[in-house]
Amino acid sequence: MKITEISKGITQLSVNIKDILFESLWEMPNGVTINSYVVKGEKTALVDGVCGWDGVPESLFKLLDEIDVDIKSIEYLVLNHLEPDHAGWIEDLLKVHQDFQVICTDKGADIFEAFFDTDVKVHRVKDGDVIDLGDGKVLSFTTIPHVHWPDAMVSYERSSQVLFTCDAFGSFGIFEKSTVDDAYTDAEILSYERDTIRYYSNIIAAFSPFVLKAIEKLENLEIFAIAPGHGLVWKSRAKKILEDYKTYALYQKGSARKEITLIWGSMYGMTAEAVQFVEKRLKASGIKYHIHQVPETSWGEVLTSVWTSSAVILGMPTYEYKMFPPMSAVLEELGKKKVQGRKAFRFGSYGWSGGAQKELEEINDRLKLNWTFIESYEFKGKARDEDLKIIEGRVTELIDML
Ligand code: FEO
């Protein structure tokens, strides 16, 4: 738990979440923070909330107490986004305080009514609407639909130029030293980037076209700090996180970094032997590569690597006339996130019949992956020297395409 003053009258209350799957689905090896913000003018607003589990609501109440904010003094609860990782604690809030207004978008109001049984007043805002808190503090609102849910908006405090963005521009990871980027060197920020990309690719990626629209709407704002619902507050790197998110969004269509992700699975070690050979070739080339075995590696980890890779190598055997099933499961997930336009090569063994290739082509078409494949290569049983030579040639061809 952390309390950080972002600007005069604006305080961040941050709680750390570990050892859960985000959305009960995505691994977070380094956890995540959930950030709430108090904005104090003559009136008090709480911008974004926290989840409703594991004592987190109590933590938020304790943090409010520590900064001498009486829960009953909150007049506005600004909900930039209603997903329960930010709104879940409202059940607990309603037990002690009902005399406030919820501020959210039209879509947010529908979701609020679906989640909560309460007579609390809900004020629906649209682009450009403002709420004057007094004492120079004015919040204005801009919708950014589908970053992440359709209800999403950002709130901007005009005098301090702090932009509250909830899921947008967030990241995974827990930051012990400080919750503000200024406390870290560029090298440290770079070392956290995989957590940001993991968050982006696992949670936001499917909505990348909406991310680009949101950035277009926000990029002319004067910004002192971007204050998201997850991860670091961005002050000196506020422009950079906007640019980084734009870059991540553009990776969806292909032409990502000069990196290759090798995803592989093997039933009895035949494909695995060829994978070792391919990895040696990748290592010798000096190109940056990621390697993940399925089903041992989580979707989230694979997706993080593929998101930044311009090329993908798939190594898997045929299994009952189709692809090795964990590979098709991963590809289905990549399809849902619309990871398109990669250069790709597939190799693998078969025992008595092929079939993996047919399913791969079907998935590539159905999910509109639009991946460009170098001719696949299958070998019967164990890969012999002549098979490895052909595989090496095709891996080299793929590297040369980057
Ligand atoms: Fe952090 Fe979409 O909720």
Short mmCIF file of C-alpha atoms and ligand atoms in Angstrom, two decimals:
data_model
loop_
_atom_site.label_atom_id
_atom_site.label_comp_id
_atom_site.label_asym_id
_atom_site.label_seq_id
_atom_site.Cartn_x
_atom_site.Cartn_y
_atom_site.Cartn_z
CA MET A 1 0.00 0.00 0.00
CA LYS A 2 1.32 3.42 -0.85
CA ILE A 3 0.30 7.06 -0.58
CA THR A 4 1.86 9.47 -3.06
CA GLU A 5 1.14 13.13 -3.66
CA ILE A 6 0.99 13.59 -7.45
CA SER A 7 0.28 17.31 -7.39
CA LYS A 8 -1.14 19.75 -4.85
CA GLY A 9 -4.56 18.39 -3.85
CA ILE A 10 -4.14 15.17 -5.83
CA THR A 11 -3.09 12.02 -3.98
CA GLN A 12 -2.56 8.53 -5.31
CA LEU A 13 -3.63 5.58 -3.14
CA SER A 14 -2.09 2.41 -4.46
CA VAL A 15 -2.59 -1.23 -3.43
CA ASN A 16 -0.52 -4.22 -4.49
CA ILE A 17 -2.10 -7.40 -5.80
CA LYS A 18 -0.08 -10.62 -6.02
CA ASP A 19 -0.63 -14.32 -6.57
CA ILE A 20 -3.85 -14.09 -8.52
CA LEU A 21 -4.67 -14.52 -12.19
CA PHE A 22 -5.82 -11.23 -13.70
CA GLU A 23 -9.41 -11.70 -14.88
CA SER A 24 -8.96 -15.22 -13.44
CA LEU A 25 -6.99 -15.96 -16.59
CA TRP A 26 -3.70 -14.11 -16.99
CA GLU A 27 -0.56 -14.84 -14.98
CA MET A 28 1.21 -11.83 -13.47
CA PRO A 29 4.69 -12.98 -12.36
CA ASN A 30 5.39 -9.55 -10.85
CA GLY A 31 1.88 -8.74 -9.61
CA VAL A 32 -0.03 -5.56 -10.33
CA THR A 33 -1.01 -2.36 -8.55
CA ILE A 34 -4.48 -0.88 -8.49
CA ASN A 35 -4.48 2.88 -8.14
CA SER A 36 -7.16 5.18 -6.87
CA TYR A 37 -6.83 8.99 -6.70
CA VAL A 38 -8.24 11.62 -4.36
CA VAL A 39 -8.82 15.05 -5.90
CA LYS A 40 -9.51 17.73 -3.31
CA GLY A 41 -11.00 21.12 -4.06
CA GLU A 42 -13.72 22.56 -1.86
CA LYS A 43 -15.41 19.27 -2.68
CA THR A 44 -13.71 15.88 -2.77
CA ALA A 45 -13.73 13.41 -5.65
CA LEU A 46 -12.38 9.89 -5.69
CA VAL A 47 -11.22 8.90 -9.16
CA ASP A 48 -11.29 5.16 -9.90
CA GLY A 49 -11.45 2.54 -7.20
CA VAL A 50 -10.07 -0.85 -6.37
CA CYS A 51 -11.16 -4.47 -6.51
CA GLY A 52 -13.53 -5.98 -3.98
CA TRP A 53 -11.53 -8.96 -2.76
CA ASP A 54 -8.80 -10.04 -0.32
CA GLY A 55 -9.11 -7.10 2.07
CA VAL A 56 -8.37 -4.53 -0.65
CA PRO A 57 -11.43 -2.34 0.11
CA GLU A 58 -10.32 -2.22 3.75
CA SER A 59 -6.85 -1.17 2.55
CA LEU A 60 -8.36 1.71 0.58
CA PHE A 61 -10.41 2.84 3.60
CA LYS A 62 -7.23 2.71 5.70
CA LEU A 63 -5.30 4.81 3.16
CA LEU A 64 -8.11 7.39 3.07
CA ASP A 65 -7.99 7.50 6.85
CA GLU A 66 -4.21 8.04 6.79
CA ILE A 67 -4.60 11.12 4.59
CA ASP A 68 -7.48 12.39 6.76
CA VAL A 69 -10.19 12.00 4.14
CA ASP A 70 -13.46 11.09 5.80
CA ILE A 71 -15.17 8.57 3.52
CA LYS A 72 -18.42 10.50 4.01
CA SER A 73 -16.82 13.66 2.60
CA ILE A 74 -16.54 12.10 -0.86
CA GLU A 75 -19.11 13.86 -3.03
CA TYR A 76 -18.10 12.44 -6.39
CA LEU A 77 -17.00 8.95 -7.33
CA VAL A 78 -15.53 9.19 -10.81
CA LEU A 79 -15.60 5.80 -12.53
CA ASN A 80 -13.51 5.98 -15.66
CA HIS A 81 -14.13 2.25 -16.16
CA LEU A 82 -16.45 -0.18 -14.41
CA GLU A 83 -14.52 -3.46 -14.57
CA PRO A 84 -14.63 -4.97 -11.07
CA ASP A 85 -10.85 -4.65 -10.55
CA HIS A 86 -11.67 -0.93 -10.11
CA ALA A 87 -15.33 -1.00 -9.13
CA GLY A 88 -15.59 -4.16 -6.99
CA TRP A 89 -15.05 -2.29 -3.69
CA ILE A 90 -18.20 -0.17 -4.24
CA GLU A 91 -20.24 -2.88 -2.47
CA ASP A 92 -18.19 -2.10 0.66
CA LEU A 93 -18.41 1.66 0.13
CA LEU A 94 -22.21 1.54 -0.08
CA LYS A 95 -22.38 -0.07 3.36
CA VAL A 96 -20.94 3.10 4.94
CA HIS A 97 -21.72 5.94 2.51
CA GLN A 98 -24.47 6.53 -0.05
CA ASP A 99 -24.59 10.32 -0.25
CA PHE A 100 -22.43 10.81 -3.34
CA GLN A 101 -22.75 11.00 -7.10
CA VAL A 102 -21.29 8.47 -9.50
CA ILE A 103 -19.73 10.13 -12.55
CA CYS A 104 -19.38 7.89 -15.60
CA THR A 105 -20.28 7.52 -19.27
CA ASP A 106 -23.63 6.32 -20.57
CA LYS A 107 -22.23 2.83 -21.06
CA GLY A 108 -20.66 3.00 -17.60
CA ALA A 109 -24.05 3.83 -16.08
CA ASP A 110 -25.58 0.74 -17.71
CA ILE A 111 -22.81 -1.41 -16.27
CA PHE A 112 -23.12 0.28 -12.84
CA GLU A 113 -26.83 -0.53 -12.77
CA ALA A 114 -26.09 -4.12 -13.78
CA PHE A 115 -23.54 -4.58 -10.99
CA PHE A 116 -25.05 -2.64 -8.07
CA ASP A 117 -28.48 -2.34 -6.44
CA THR A 118 -28.49 1.20 -5.08
CA ASP A 119 -30.32 4.51 -5.35
CA VAL A 120 -27.07 6.49 -5.52
CA LYS A 121 -27.34 9.23 -8.14
CA VAL A 122 -25.54 8.42 -11.40
CA HIS A 123 -24.47 11.42 -13.50
CA ARG A 124 -23.73 10.46 -17.11
CA VAL A 125 -21.04 12.56 -18.78
CA LYS A 126 -19.96 12.96 -22.38
CA ASP A 127 -16.98 14.50 -24.14
CA GLY A 128 -16.17 17.97 -22.79
CA ASP A 129 -18.44 17.86 -19.73
CA VAL A 130 -16.90 19.30 -16.56
CA ILE A 131 -17.36 19.16 -12.82
CA ASP A 132 -16.11 22.06 -10.73
CA LEU A 133 -14.82 20.88 -7.36
CA GLY A 134 -14.05 24.42 -6.23
CA ASP A 135 -10.72 25.84 -5.11
CA GLY A 136 -9.49 25.80 -8.73
CA LYS A 137 -9.99 22.09 -9.27
CA VAL A 138 -12.02 21.27 -12.38
CA LEU A 139 -12.41 17.79 -13.83
CA SER A 140 -13.24 17.38 -17.52
CA PHE A 141 -14.10 14.13 -19.25
CA THR A 142 -13.25 12.52 -22.57
CA THR A 143 -14.61 9.16 -23.69
CA ILE A 144 -12.14 6.56 -24.92
CA PRO A 145 -14.48 3.65 -25.72
CA HIS A 146 -13.00 0.14 -25.65
CA VAL A 147 -9.84 1.02 -23.82
CA HIS A 148 -10.64 -1.41 -22.29
CA TRP A 149 -14.45 -1.82 -22.09
CA PRO A 150 -16.96 0.28 -24.06
CA ASP A 151 -17.60 2.43 -20.96
CA ALA A 152 -14.05 3.79 -20.73
CA MET A 153 -13.26 7.49 -20.36
CA VAL A 154 -10.44 9.63 -19.00
CA SER A 155 -10.71 12.49 -16.51
CA TYR A 156 -8.46 15.54 -16.66
CA GLU A 157 -7.86 17.95 -13.82
CA ARG A 158 -7.30 21.26 -15.57
CA SER A 159 -5.26 23.26 -13.05
CA SER A 160 -2.75 20.49 -12.36
CA GLN A 161 -2.91 18.93 -15.87
CA VAL A 162 -3.18 15.45 -14.40
CA LEU A 163 -4.88 12.92 -16.68
CA PHE A 164 -6.58 9.95 -14.99
CA THR A 165 -6.71 7.12 -17.51
CA CYS A 166 -7.68 3.92 -15.64
CA ASP A 167 -6.68 0.96 -17.87
CA ALA A 168 -5.11 3.10 -20.59
CA PHE A 169 -1.33 3.53 -20.30
CA GLY A 170 -1.19 1.05 -17.43
CA SER A 171 1.19 -1.79 -16.76
CA PHE A 172 1.64 -4.90 -14.66
CA GLY A 173 4.28 -4.98 -11.94
CA ILE A 174 4.63 -3.79 -8.36
CA PHE A 175 7.01 -0.91 -7.70
CA GLU A 176 8.52 -0.88 -4.23
CA LYS A 177 10.72 2.25 -4.48
CA SER A 178 8.13 4.65 -5.85
CA THR A 179 4.89 4.64 -7.84
CA VAL A 180 6.07 7.56 -10.02
CA ASP A 181 8.33 7.08 -13.04
CA ASP A 182 10.62 10.00 -12.10
CA ALA A 183 12.19 7.87 -9.36
CA TYR A 184 13.61 5.43 -11.92
CA THR A 185 16.43 5.57 -14.43
CA ASP A 186 15.79 4.90 -18.12
CA ALA A 187 17.52 1.53 -17.70
CA GLU A 188 15.17 0.61 -14.85
CA ILE A 189 12.11 1.68 -16.86
CA LEU A 190 13.38 -0.40 -19.78
CA SER A 191 13.75 -3.41 -17.48
CA TYR A 192 10.05 -3.03 -16.53
CA GLU A 193 8.94 -2.81 -20.15
CA ARG A 194 8.13 -6.50 -20.50
CA ASP A 195 5.53 -6.09 -17.73
CA THR A 196 4.01 -3.16 -19.64
CA ILE A 197 3.95 -5.16 -22.87
CA ARG A 198 2.57 -8.16 -21.00
CA TYR A 199 -0.25 -5.97 -19.65
CA TYR A 200 -0.87 -4.43 -23.08
CA SER A 201 -0.82 -7.69 -25.03
CA ASN A 202 -2.83 -9.72 -22.52
CA ILE A 203 -5.46 -7.13 -21.53
CA ILE A 204 -5.69 -4.30 -24.06
CA ALA A 205 -4.36 -5.71 -27.34
CA ALA A 206 -7.64 -6.84 -28.88
CA PHE A 207 -8.74 -3.18 -28.81
CA SER A 208 -5.65 -1.72 -30.47
CA PRO A 209 -7.56 0.33 -33.10
CA PHE A 210 -9.43 2.01 -30.22
CA VAL A 211 -6.11 2.72 -28.46
CA LEU A 212 -4.95 4.62 -31.56
CA LYS A 213 -8.21 6.62 -31.64
CA ALA A 214 -7.85 7.43 -27.93
CA ILE A 215 -4.28 8.65 -28.35
CA GLU A 216 -5.39 10.86 -31.25
CA LYS A 217 -8.00 12.43 -28.96
CA LEU A 218 -5.53 13.02 -26.13
CA GLU A 219 -2.25 13.89 -27.77
CA ASN A 220 -2.81 17.67 -27.86
CA LEU A 221 -3.52 17.93 -24.15
CA GLU A 222 -0.97 19.62 -21.92
CA ILE A 223 -0.10 16.80 -19.54
CA PHE A 224 1.83 17.08 -16.30
CA ALA A 225 1.14 13.46 -15.30
CA ILE A 226 -0.67 10.42 -16.62
CA ALA A 227 -2.23 8.66 -13.66
CA PRO A 228 -3.44 5.18 -14.66
CA GLY A 229 -5.39 2.61 -12.67
CA HIS A 230 -2.50 0.12 -12.92
CA GLY A 231 1.25 0.62 -12.67
CA LEU A 232 3.39 3.72 -12.54
CA VAL A 233 2.25 7.33 -12.71
CA TRP A 234 4.00 8.81 -15.74
CA LYS A 235 5.38 12.31 -15.20
CA SER A 236 8.64 12.98 -17.08
CA ARG A 237 7.77 10.11 -19.45
CA ALA A 238 4.11 11.05 -20.03
CA LYS A 239 4.71 11.70 -23.74
CA LYS A 240 6.81 8.54 -23.96
CA ILE A 241 4.08 6.25 -22.62
CA LEU A 242 1.66 7.72 -25.19
CA GLU A 243 4.19 7.01 -27.93
CA ASP A 244 4.94 3.53 -26.54
CA TYR A 245 1.24 2.64 -26.47
CA LYS A 246 0.90 3.85 -30.05
CA THR A 247 3.82 1.62 -31.03
CA TYR A 248 2.34 -1.38 -29.19
CA ALA A 249 -1.02 -0.82 -30.90
CA LEU A 250 0.62 -0.74 -34.32
CA TYR A 251 2.35 -4.09 -33.62
CA GLN A 252 -1.06 -5.74 -34.00
CA LYS A 253 -0.91 -5.65 -37.80
CA GLY A 254 2.67 -6.94 -38.08
CA SER A 255 6.01 -5.22 -38.64
CA ALA A 256 6.81 -5.35 -34.96
CA ARG A 257 10.39 -5.59 -33.65
CA LYS A 258 13.22 -7.52 -35.23
CA GLU A 259 12.47 -10.49 -33.01
CA ILE A 260 11.37 -14.09 -33.55
CA THR A 261 9.21 -16.17 -31.24
CA LEU A 262 9.68 -19.93 -31.46
CA ILE A 263 6.65 -21.76 -30.03
CA TRP A 264 6.98 -25.51 -29.80
CA GLY A 265 5.45 -28.67 -28.43
CA SER A 266 6.52 -32.28 -28.73
CA MET A 267 4.90 -35.61 -27.81
CA TYR A 268 7.87 -38.00 -27.74
CA GLY A 269 10.88 -35.79 -28.40
CA MET A 270 11.12 -36.07 -32.21
CA THR A 271 10.06 -32.46 -32.82
CA ALA A 272 11.99 -31.40 -29.69
CA GLU A 273 15.30 -32.56 -31.25
CA ALA A 274 14.65 -30.40 -34.30
CA VAL A 275 13.69 -27.49 -32.01
CA GLN A 276 17.12 -27.68 -30.35
CA PHE A 277 18.70 -27.47 -33.78
CA VAL A 278 16.56 -24.45 -34.73
CA GLU A 279 17.40 -22.69 -31.48
CA LYS A 280 21.12 -23.15 -32.18
CA ARG A 281 20.59 -21.55 -35.59
CA LEU A 282 18.72 -18.61 -34.05
CA LYS A 283 21.43 -18.15 -31.42
CA ALA A 284 24.15 -18.16 -34.08
CA SER A 285 22.28 -15.52 -36.10
CA GLY A 286 22.42 -13.03 -33.21
CA ILE A 287 18.77 -12.11 -33.72
CA LYS A 288 16.68 -11.57 -30.59
CA TYR A 289 14.40 -14.54 -30.05
CA HIS A 290 11.96 -15.91 -27.48
CA ILE A 291 11.33 -19.62 -27.05
CA HIS A 292 8.25 -21.12 -25.39
CA GLN A 293 7.15 -24.72 -25.00
CA VAL A 294 3.43 -25.45 -24.97
CA PRO A 295 1.42 -26.42 -23.00
CA GLU A 296 4.05 -25.75 -20.30
CA THR A 297 4.10 -21.99 -20.94
CA SER A 298 1.01 -19.85 -20.28
CA TRP A 299 -0.85 -18.09 -23.10
CA GLY A 300 0.01 -14.76 -21.49
CA GLU A 301 3.76 -15.39 -21.69
CA VAL A 302 3.60 -16.56 -25.31
CA LEU A 303 1.38 -13.64 -26.30
CA THR A 304 3.77 -11.14 -24.72
CA SER A 305 6.62 -12.46 -26.87
CA VAL A 306 4.64 -12.78 -30.10
CA TRP A 307 3.28 -9.23 -29.71
CA THR A 308 6.73 -7.70 -30.21
CA SER A 309 7.95 -10.27 -32.76
CA SER A 310 7.74 -9.78 -36.50
CA ALA A 311 8.22 -13.49 -37.12
CA VAL A 312 7.02 -16.70 -35.53
CA ILE A 313 8.31 -20.24 -35.82
CA LEU A 314 5.96 -23.06 -34.90
CA GLY A 315 7.41 -26.48 -34.11
CA MET A 316 4.81 -29.15 -33.46
CA PRO A 317 3.88 -32.68 -34.49
CA THR A 318 0.68 -33.90 -36.05
CA TYR A 319 -1.68 -35.32 -33.45
CA GLU A 320 -4.64 -37.40 -34.59
CA TYR A 321 -4.66 -35.80 -38.07
CA LYS A 322 -4.46 -32.25 -36.62
CA MET A 323 -1.99 -29.96 -34.89
CA PHE A 324 -0.61 -30.86 -31.49
CA PRO A 325 -3.63 -29.49 -29.50
CA PRO A 326 -1.81 -27.04 -27.18
CA MET A 327 -0.46 -25.31 -30.30
CA SER A 328 -3.91 -24.85 -31.83
CA ALA A 329 -5.15 -23.50 -28.45
CA VAL A 330 -2.37 -20.88 -28.41
CA LEU A 331 -3.02 -19.92 -32.03
CA GLU A 332 -6.73 -19.49 -31.29
CA GLU A 333 -5.81 -17.07 -28.49
CA LEU A 334 -3.41 -15.16 -30.73
CA GLY A 335 -6.27 -14.94 -33.23
CA LYS A 336 -8.62 -13.47 -30.61
CA LYS A 337 -6.04 -10.78 -29.89
CA LYS A 338 -5.75 -10.25 -33.66
CA VAL A 339 -2.01 -10.80 -33.85
CA GLN A 340 -1.80 -10.36 -37.59
CA GLY A 341 0.69 -10.05 -40.39
CA ARG A 342 3.55 -12.11 -38.98
CA LYS A 343 6.11 -13.88 -41.10
CA ALA A 344 6.08 -17.54 -40.13
CA PHE A 345 7.52 -20.99 -40.62
CA ARG A 346 6.22 -24.30 -39.33
CA PHE A 347 8.01 -27.62 -38.98
CA GLY A 348 7.35 -30.85 -37.15
CA SER A 349 7.17 -34.62 -37.18
CA TYR A 350 4.42 -37.06 -38.00
CA GLY A 351 4.08 -40.78 -37.33
CA TRP A 352 1.67 -42.39 -39.73
CA SER A 353 -0.20 -39.42 -41.22
CA GLY A 354 0.11 -35.65 -41.59
CA GLY A 355 -2.74 -33.21 -40.99
CA ALA A 356 -1.27 -30.45 -38.82
CA GLN A 357 -0.69 -28.30 -41.88
CA LYS A 358 -4.33 -28.45 -42.96
CA GLU A 359 -5.52 -27.26 -39.55
CA LEU A 360 -2.88 -24.51 -39.46
CA GLU A 361 -4.10 -23.16 -42.81
CA GLU A 362 -7.70 -23.33 -41.59
CA ILE A 363 -6.84 -21.32 -38.43
CA ASN A 364 -4.80 -18.77 -40.40
CA ASP A 365 -7.81 -18.17 -42.70
CA ARG A 366 -10.63 -18.34 -40.16
CA LEU A 367 -8.99 -16.02 -37.63
CA LYS A 368 -7.70 -13.72 -40.38
CA LEU A 369 -4.20 -13.94 -38.98
CA ASN A 370 -2.86 -13.06 -42.39
CA TRP A 371 0.47 -14.68 -41.53
CA THR A 372 2.84 -15.20 -44.47
CA PHE A 373 4.26 -18.72 -44.25
CA ILE A 374 7.46 -19.97 -45.74
CA GLU A 375 6.77 -23.50 -47.05
CA SER A 376 6.27 -25.77 -44.01
CA TYR A 377 8.43 -28.82 -43.49
CA GLU A 378 7.32 -32.16 -42.04
CA PHE A 379 9.45 -35.22 -41.42
CA LYS A 380 8.37 -38.76 -40.73
CA GLY A 381 9.43 -39.87 -37.25
CA LYS A 382 12.89 -38.60 -36.34
CA ALA A 383 14.53 -35.71 -38.19
CA ARG A 384 17.60 -36.91 -40.17
CA ASP A 385 20.51 -34.72 -41.26
CA GLU A 386 18.88 -34.01 -44.61
CA ASP A 387 15.67 -32.88 -42.83
CA LEU A 388 17.63 -30.58 -40.51
CA LYS A 389 19.43 -29.09 -43.47
CA ILE A 390 16.12 -28.16 -45.12
CA ILE A 391 14.77 -26.75 -41.83
CA GLU A 392 17.96 -24.70 -41.40
CA GLY A 393 17.55 -23.28 -44.91
CA ARG A 394 13.97 -22.19 -44.19
CA VAL A 395 14.84 -20.66 -40.82
CA THR A 396 17.61 -18.70 -42.57
CA GLU A 397 15.09 -17.57 -45.19
CA LEU A 398 12.79 -16.34 -42.40
CA ILE A 399 15.63 -14.46 -40.66
CA ASP A 400 16.54 -12.84 -43.96
CA MET A 401 12.96 -11.62 -44.37
CA LEU A 402 13.19 -9.50 -41.19
FE1 FEO B 1 -8.23 -2.65 -14.94
FE2 FEO B 1 -10.37 -3.29 -17.59
O1 FEO B 1 -9.85 -3.11 -15.81
#
